[in-house]
mmCIF file of C-alpha atoms in Angstrom:
data_model
loop_
_atom_site.group_PDB
_atom_site.id
_atom_site.type_symbol
_atom_site.label_atom_id
_atom_site.label_comp_id
_atom_site.label_asym_id
_atom_site.label_seq_id
_atom_site.Cartn_x
_atom_site.Cartn_y
_atom_site.Cartn_z
ATOM 1 C CA GLU A 1 64.179 -47.902 44.678
ATOM 2 C CA VAL A 2 62.581 -48.037 41.205
ATOM 3 C CA GLN A 3 62.803 -44.552 39.523
ATOM 4 C CA LEU A 4 61.690 -43.304 36.066
ATOM 5 C CA GLU A 5 62.655 -39.843 34.827
ATOM 6 C CA GLU A 6 61.452 -38.412 31.641
ATOM 7 C CA SER A 7 63.245 -35.533 29.804
ATOM 8 C CA GLY A 8 63.180 -33.772 26.458
ATOM 9 C CA GLY A 9 59.874 -31.912 26.769
ATOM 10 C CA GLY A 10 59.505 -28.309 25.663
ATOM 11 C CA LEU A 11 57.886 -25.818 23.259
ATOM 12 C CA VAL A 12 57.816 -26.907 19.666
ATOM 13 C CA GLN A 13 56.031 -25.462 16.543
ATOM 14 C CA PRO A 14 53.240 -27.433 14.750
ATOM 15 C CA GLY A 15 54.838 -29.771 12.251
ATOM 16 C CA GLY A 16 57.932 -30.014 14.340
ATOM 17 C CA SER A 17 59.665 -32.874 15.995
ATOM 18 C CA LEU A 18 60.799 -33.769 19.496
ATOM 19 C CA ARG A 19 62.464 -36.773 21.204
ATOM 20 C CA LEU A 20 61.447 -37.740 24.709
ATOM 21 C CA SER A 21 63.748 -39.850 26.949
ATOM 22 C CA CYS A 22 62.907 -41.888 30.051
ATOM 23 C CA THR A 23 65.928 -43.091 32.137
ATOM 24 C CA VAL A 24 65.188 -45.752 34.665
ATOM 25 C CA SER A 25 66.948 -47.212 37.609
ATOM 26 C CA GLY A 26 66.262 -49.610 40.389
ATOM 27 C CA PHE A 27 65.183 -52.523 38.255
ATOM 28 C CA THR A 28 66.357 -54.699 35.389
ATOM 29 C CA PHE A 29 65.177 -52.567 32.505
ATOM 30 C CA ARG A 30 65.712 -55.216 29.749
ATOM 31 C CA ASP A 31 63.253 -57.540 31.503
ATOM 32 C CA TYR A 32 60.228 -55.189 31.093
ATOM 33 C CA TRP A 33 57.910 -53.925 28.612
ATOM 34 C CA MET A 34 57.500 -50.197 28.742
ATOM 35 C CA HIS A 35 54.712 -47.679 27.988
ATOM 36 C CA TRP A 36 54.146 -44.025 27.170
ATOM 37 C CA VAL A 37 50.991 -42.366 28.341
ATOM 38 C CA ARG A 38 50.008 -38.788 27.948
ATOM 39 C CA GLN A 39 47.639 -36.278 29.623
ATOM 40 C CA ALA A 40 46.610 -33.075 27.861
ATOM 41 C CA PRO A 41 46.162 -30.147 30.389
ATOM 42 C CA GLY A 42 43.112 -30.539 32.550
ATOM 43 C CA LYS A 43 42.271 -33.817 30.792
ATOM 44 C CA GLY A 44 42.439 -37.575 31.403
ATOM 45 C CA LEU A 45 45.089 -40.135 30.782
ATOM 46 C CA VAL A 46 45.587 -41.514 27.254
ATOM 47 C CA TRP A 47 47.674 -44.516 26.384
ATOM 48 C CA VAL A 48 50.152 -43.755 23.581
ATOM 49 C CA SER A 49 52.417 -46.713 22.927
ATOM 50 C CA ARG A 50 54.119 -49.839 24.192
ATOM 51 C CA ILE A 51 57.277 -51.621 23.456
ATOM 52 C CA TYR A 52 58.425 -55.172 24.245
ATOM 53 C CA SER A 53 61.370 -55.714 26.512
ATOM 54 C CA ASP A 54 63.829 -56.590 23.676
ATOM 55 C CA GLY A 55 62.334 -53.764 21.406
ATOM 56 C CA SER A 56 61.090 -56.429 18.952
ATOM 57 C CA ASN A 57 57.387 -55.378 18.992
ATOM 58 C CA THR A 58 55.759 -51.944 19.240
ATOM 59 C CA ILE A 59 52.197 -50.695 19.061
ATOM 60 C CA TYR A 60 50.578 -47.331 18.980
ATOM 61 C CA ALA A 61 47.274 -45.620 19.642
ATOM 62 C CA ASP A 62 45.625 -44.565 16.340
ATOM 63 C CA SER A 63 46.031 -40.893 17.190
ATOM 64 C CA VAL A 64 49.937 -41.146 16.933
ATOM 65 C CA LYS A 65 50.403 -44.029 14.544
ATOM 66 C CA GLY A 66 52.749 -43.166 11.735
ATOM 67 C CA ARG A 67 53.993 -40.051 13.529
ATOM 68 C CA PHE A 68 55.507 -41.290 16.810
ATOM 69 C CA THR A 69 58.182 -44.027 17.345
ATOM 70 C CA ILE A 70 58.826 -45.758 20.433
ATOM 71 C CA SER A 71 62.267 -47.325 21.030
ATOM 72 C CA ARG A 72 64.688 -48.301 23.716
ATOM 73 C CA ASP A 73 68.341 -48.894 24.427
ATOM 74 C CA ASN A 74 68.719 -51.459 27.109
ATOM 75 C CA ALA A 75 72.384 -50.899 27.500
ATOM 76 C CA LYS A 76 71.640 -47.280 28.634
ATOM 77 C CA ASN A 77 68.432 -48.153 30.592
ATOM 78 C CA THR A 78 66.564 -45.602 28.438
ATOM 79 C CA LEU A 79 63.220 -45.489 26.687
ATOM 80 C CA TYR A 80 62.531 -43.053 23.815
ATOM 81 C CA LEU A 81 59.581 -41.470 22.120
ATOM 82 C CA GLN A 82 60.388 -39.863 18.750
ATOM 83 C CA MET A 83 57.531 -37.506 17.971
ATOM 84 C CA ASN A 84 57.259 -36.055 14.408
ATOM 85 C CA SER A 85 54.616 -34.017 12.572
ATOM 86 C CA LEU A 86 53.511 -32.647 15.965
ATOM 87 C CA ARG A 87 50.019 -31.010 16.326
ATOM 88 C CA ALA A 88 48.520 -28.805 18.737
ATOM 89 C CA GLU A 89 46.450 -31.737 20.105
ATOM 90 C CA ASP A 90 49.649 -33.487 21.079
ATOM 91 C CA THR A 91 50.182 -30.964 23.819
ATOM 92 C CA ALA A 92 50.294 -32.962 27.027
ATOM 93 C CA VAL A 93 52.423 -34.119 29.863
ATOM 94 C CA TYR A 94 54.039 -37.385 28.646
ATOM 95 C CA TYR A 95 54.630 -40.145 31.290
ATOM 96 C CA CYS A 96 56.666 -43.240 30.811
ATOM 97 C CA SER A 97 55.626 -46.279 32.865
ATOM 98 C CA ARG A 98 56.819 -49.839 33.429
ATOM 99 C CA ALA A 99 54.583 -52.505 32.171
ATOM 100 C CA THR A 100 54.034 -55.087 34.874
ATOM 101 C CA HIS A 101 51.933 -57.681 33.164
ATOM 102 C CA TYR A 102 48.854 -55.563 32.176
ATOM 103 C CA TRP A 103 49.151 -52.667 34.492
ATOM 104 C CA PHE A 104 51.223 -49.589 34.664
ATOM 105 C CA ASP A 105 53.642 -49.272 37.703
ATOM 106 C CA PRO A 106 55.387 -47.291 38.465
ATOM 107 C CA TRP A 107 55.251 -43.912 36.566
ATOM 108 C CA GLY A 108 57.758 -41.216 35.967
ATOM 109 C CA GLN A 109 56.916 -37.626 36.972
ATOM 110 C CA GLY A 110 56.294 -36.623 33.364
ATOM 111 C CA THR A 111 57.614 -34.116 30.947
ATOM 112 C CA LEU A 112 55.426 -31.405 29.279
ATOM 113 C CA VAL A 113 55.289 -31.082 25.508
ATOM 114 C CA THR A 114 53.711 -27.874 24.146
ATOM 115 C CA VAL A 115 52.904 -27.553 20.399
ATOM 116 C CA SER A 116 52.242 -24.040 19.611
ATOM 117 C CA SER A 117 53.349 -21.346 17.089
ATOM 118 C CA GLN B 19 39.482 -46.934 20.685
ATOM 119 C CA SER B 20 36.969 -45.007 22.810
ATOM 120 C CA ALA B 21 37.742 -44.143 26.419
ATOM 121 C CA LEU B 22 36.059 -46.152 29.123
ATOM 122 C CA THR B 23 33.159 -44.313 30.684
ATOM 123 C CA GLN B 24 33.567 -43.095 34.227
ATOM 124 C CA PRO B 25 31.465 -40.452 36.180
ATOM 125 C CA ALA B 26 33.020 -37.128 36.089
ATOM 126 C CA SER B 27 32.661 -36.689 39.793
ATOM 127 C CA VAL B 28 31.734 -38.408 42.996
ATOM 128 C CA SER B 29 31.546 -37.151 46.613
ATOM 129 C CA GLY B 30 31.291 -38.459 50.108
ATOM 130 C CA SER B 31 31.668 -37.667 53.735
ATOM 131 C CA PRO B 32 34.549 -38.918 55.851
ATOM 132 C CA GLY B 33 33.951 -42.389 57.077
ATOM 133 C CA GLN B 34 31.452 -43.179 54.244
ATOM 134 C CA SER B 35 31.975 -45.431 51.286
ATOM 135 C CA ILE B 36 31.855 -44.568 47.667
ATOM 136 C CA THR B 37 31.979 -46.460 44.445
ATOM 137 C CA ILE B 38 33.350 -45.352 41.008
ATOM 138 C CA SER B 39 32.246 -47.256 37.931
ATOM 139 C CA CYS B 40 34.159 -47.865 34.753
ATOM 140 C CA THR B 41 32.144 -49.060 31.777
ATOM 141 C CA GLY B 42 33.605 -50.489 28.585
ATOM 142 C CA THR B 43 32.715 -53.177 26.094
ATOM 143 C CA SER B 44 33.272 -56.912 25.608
ATOM 144 C CA SER B 45 36.555 -55.977 23.776
ATOM 145 C CA ASP B 46 38.107 -54.508 26.824
ATOM 146 C CA VAL B 47 36.685 -54.490 30.406
ATOM 147 C CA GLY B 48 34.330 -57.506 29.729
ATOM 148 C CA GLY B 49 36.726 -59.528 27.821
ATOM 149 C CA TYR B 50 39.655 -59.594 30.206
ATOM 150 C CA ASN B 51 40.462 -59.595 33.894
ATOM 151 C CA TYR B 52 43.039 -56.912 33.216
ATOM 152 C CA VAL B 53 41.411 -53.730 34.723
ATOM 153 C CA SER B 54 43.541 -51.573 36.814
ATOM 154 C CA TRP B 55 42.912 -48.324 38.835
ATOM 155 C CA TYR B 56 45.123 -45.307 39.455
ATOM 156 C CA GLN B 57 44.933 -42.441 41.816
ATOM 157 C CA GLN B 58 46.358 -39.150 40.710
ATOM 158 C CA HIS B 59 46.715 -36.114 42.995
ATOM 159 C CA PRO B 60 46.974 -32.666 41.335
ATOM 160 C CA GLY B 61 50.394 -32.151 39.643
ATOM 161 C CA LYS B 62 51.550 -35.635 40.573
ATOM 162 C CA ALA B 63 52.032 -38.784 38.596
ATOM 163 C CA PRO B 64 49.429 -41.469 38.781
ATOM 164 C CA LYS B 65 49.738 -44.314 41.316
ATOM 165 C CA LEU B 66 48.466 -47.810 40.856
ATOM 166 C CA ILE B 67 46.013 -48.793 43.504
ATOM 167 C CA ILE B 68 44.271 -51.867 41.995
ATOM 168 C CA TYR B 69 45.497 -54.352 39.315
ATOM 169 C CA ASP B 70 43.820 -57.336 37.651
ATOM 170 C CA VAL B 71 40.287 -56.191 38.713
ATOM 171 C CA SER B 72 40.582 -56.622 42.401
ATOM 172 C CA ASN B 73 44.304 -57.005 43.551
ATOM 173 C CA ARG B 74 45.899 -54.418 45.731
ATOM 174 C CA PRO B 75 49.678 -53.699 45.452
ATOM 175 C CA SER B 76 51.715 -53.909 48.613
ATOM 176 C CA GLY B 77 51.362 -50.653 50.569
ATOM 177 C CA VAL B 78 48.006 -49.731 49.290
ATOM 178 C CA SER B 79 45.238 -49.439 51.940
ATOM 179 C CA ASN B 80 42.798 -52.216 52.169
ATOM 180 C CA ARG B 81 40.043 -49.440 52.139
ATOM 181 C CA PHE B 82 40.419 -49.689 48.347
ATOM 182 C CA SER B 83 38.822 -52.651 46.652
ATOM 183 C CA GLY B 84 37.854 -53.460 43.069
ATOM 184 C CA SER B 85 35.319 -55.661 41.338
ATOM 185 C CA LYS B 86 33.916 -56.406 37.895
ATOM 186 C CA SER B 87 30.517 -57.398 36.498
ATOM 187 C CA GLY B 88 30.106 -57.899 32.747
ATOM 188 C CA ASN B 89 31.461 -54.857 31.039
ATOM 189 C CA THR B 90 31.633 -52.582 34.107
ATOM 190 C CA ALA B 91 34.408 -52.551 36.748
ATOM 191 C CA SER B 92 34.078 -50.671 40.045
ATOM 192 C CA LEU B 93 36.516 -49.202 42.456
ATOM 193 C CA THR B 94 35.119 -48.854 46.107
ATOM 194 C CA ILE B 95 36.778 -46.824 48.714
ATOM 195 C CA SER B 96 35.447 -47.480 52.259
ATOM 196 C CA GLY B 97 36.067 -45.421 55.350
ATOM 197 C CA LEU B 98 36.618 -42.244 53.296
ATOM 198 C CA GLN B 99 39.509 -40.029 54.420
ATOM 199 C CA ALA B 100 40.378 -36.448 53.409
ATOM 200 C CA GLU B 101 43.664 -37.756 51.768
ATOM 201 C CA ASP B 102 41.501 -39.806 49.310
ATOM 202 C CA GLU B 103 40.400 -36.594 47.582
ATOM 203 C CA SER B 104 41.931 -37.090 44.216
ATOM 204 C CA ASP B 105 41.315 -38.125 40.648
ATOM 205 C CA TYR B 106 40.832 -41.805 39.843
ATOM 206 C CA TYR B 107 41.272 -43.517 36.543
ATOM 207 C CA CYS B 108 40.474 -47.010 35.352
ATOM 208 C CA SER B 109 42.423 -48.745 32.639
ATOM 209 C CA SER B 110 41.784 -51.991 30.643
ATOM 210 C CA TYR B 111 43.727 -54.075 28.144
ATOM 211 C CA THR B 112 41.877 -54.540 24.826
ATOM 212 C CA SER B 113 41.373 -57.105 22.121
ATOM 213 C CA SER B 114 43.493 -54.852 19.909
ATOM 214 C CA THR B 115 46.511 -55.498 22.177
ATOM 215 C CA THR B 116 46.338 -51.879 23.229
ATOM 216 C CA TRP B 117 45.265 -50.179 26.490
ATOM 217 C CA VAL B 118 42.551 -47.771 27.144
ATOM 218 C CA PHE B 119 41.871 -45.410 30.165
ATOM 219 C CA GLY B 120 38.661 -44.122 31.547
ATOM 220 C CA GLY B 121 37.914 -40.279 31.386
ATOM 221 C CA GLY B 122 38.783 -40.025 35.047
ATOM 222 C CA THR B 123 36.623 -39.340 38.228
ATOM 223 C CA LYS B 124 37.187 -36.481 40.690
ATOM 224 C CA LEU B 125 36.492 -37.632 44.120
ATOM 225 C CA THR B 126 35.644 -34.817 46.590
ATOM 226 C CA VAL B 127 35.654 -35.657 50.386
ATOM 227 C CA LEU B 128 33.038 -33.301 51.897
#
């Protein structure tokens, strides 16, 4: 069974940093691109970032460019999102998702990040 | 990148059919056959229900169907059931090699 499990969320002050992890199982992680998608409370889904299967290429939404870094460790079957200079508007549930061609499937259960003083 | 435009809400009675639209531009929906649709129940992770405009993953009911015309994609749910009440999101690949989601549509089964 394919599974994705996010961790690392929590409460952080504005300007602070947090690193999210997404541990996967049930498929060959190194063969797939991966995404991060977020959802602010009561709001819609917003794409955040994508990384190639070997980590050689990354791309970001304009709203997080220069502040967030996506990375992966294929030996540990783990995807990461390093979030710096956090703002209140970054408050959201963050989902990792496997990129199957141009769609997102499956998704993890998400981890909540709250940016507040 | 602006979000794709979806109606905030739609409703229908059991057994009826409903259609949810998803409008973008020639740089996303209109430029690629890479539109996908997701169902999200409250407090749950999104679930893929349509990919590449009109393809259904294994295990998804054939009551769900997708189509596209120009810059607008559509999700149709036929034979509405109570369990279909959920939020629905469209997504498209873009010419900037990024992805964009719609704002979401809340489906109410009356």
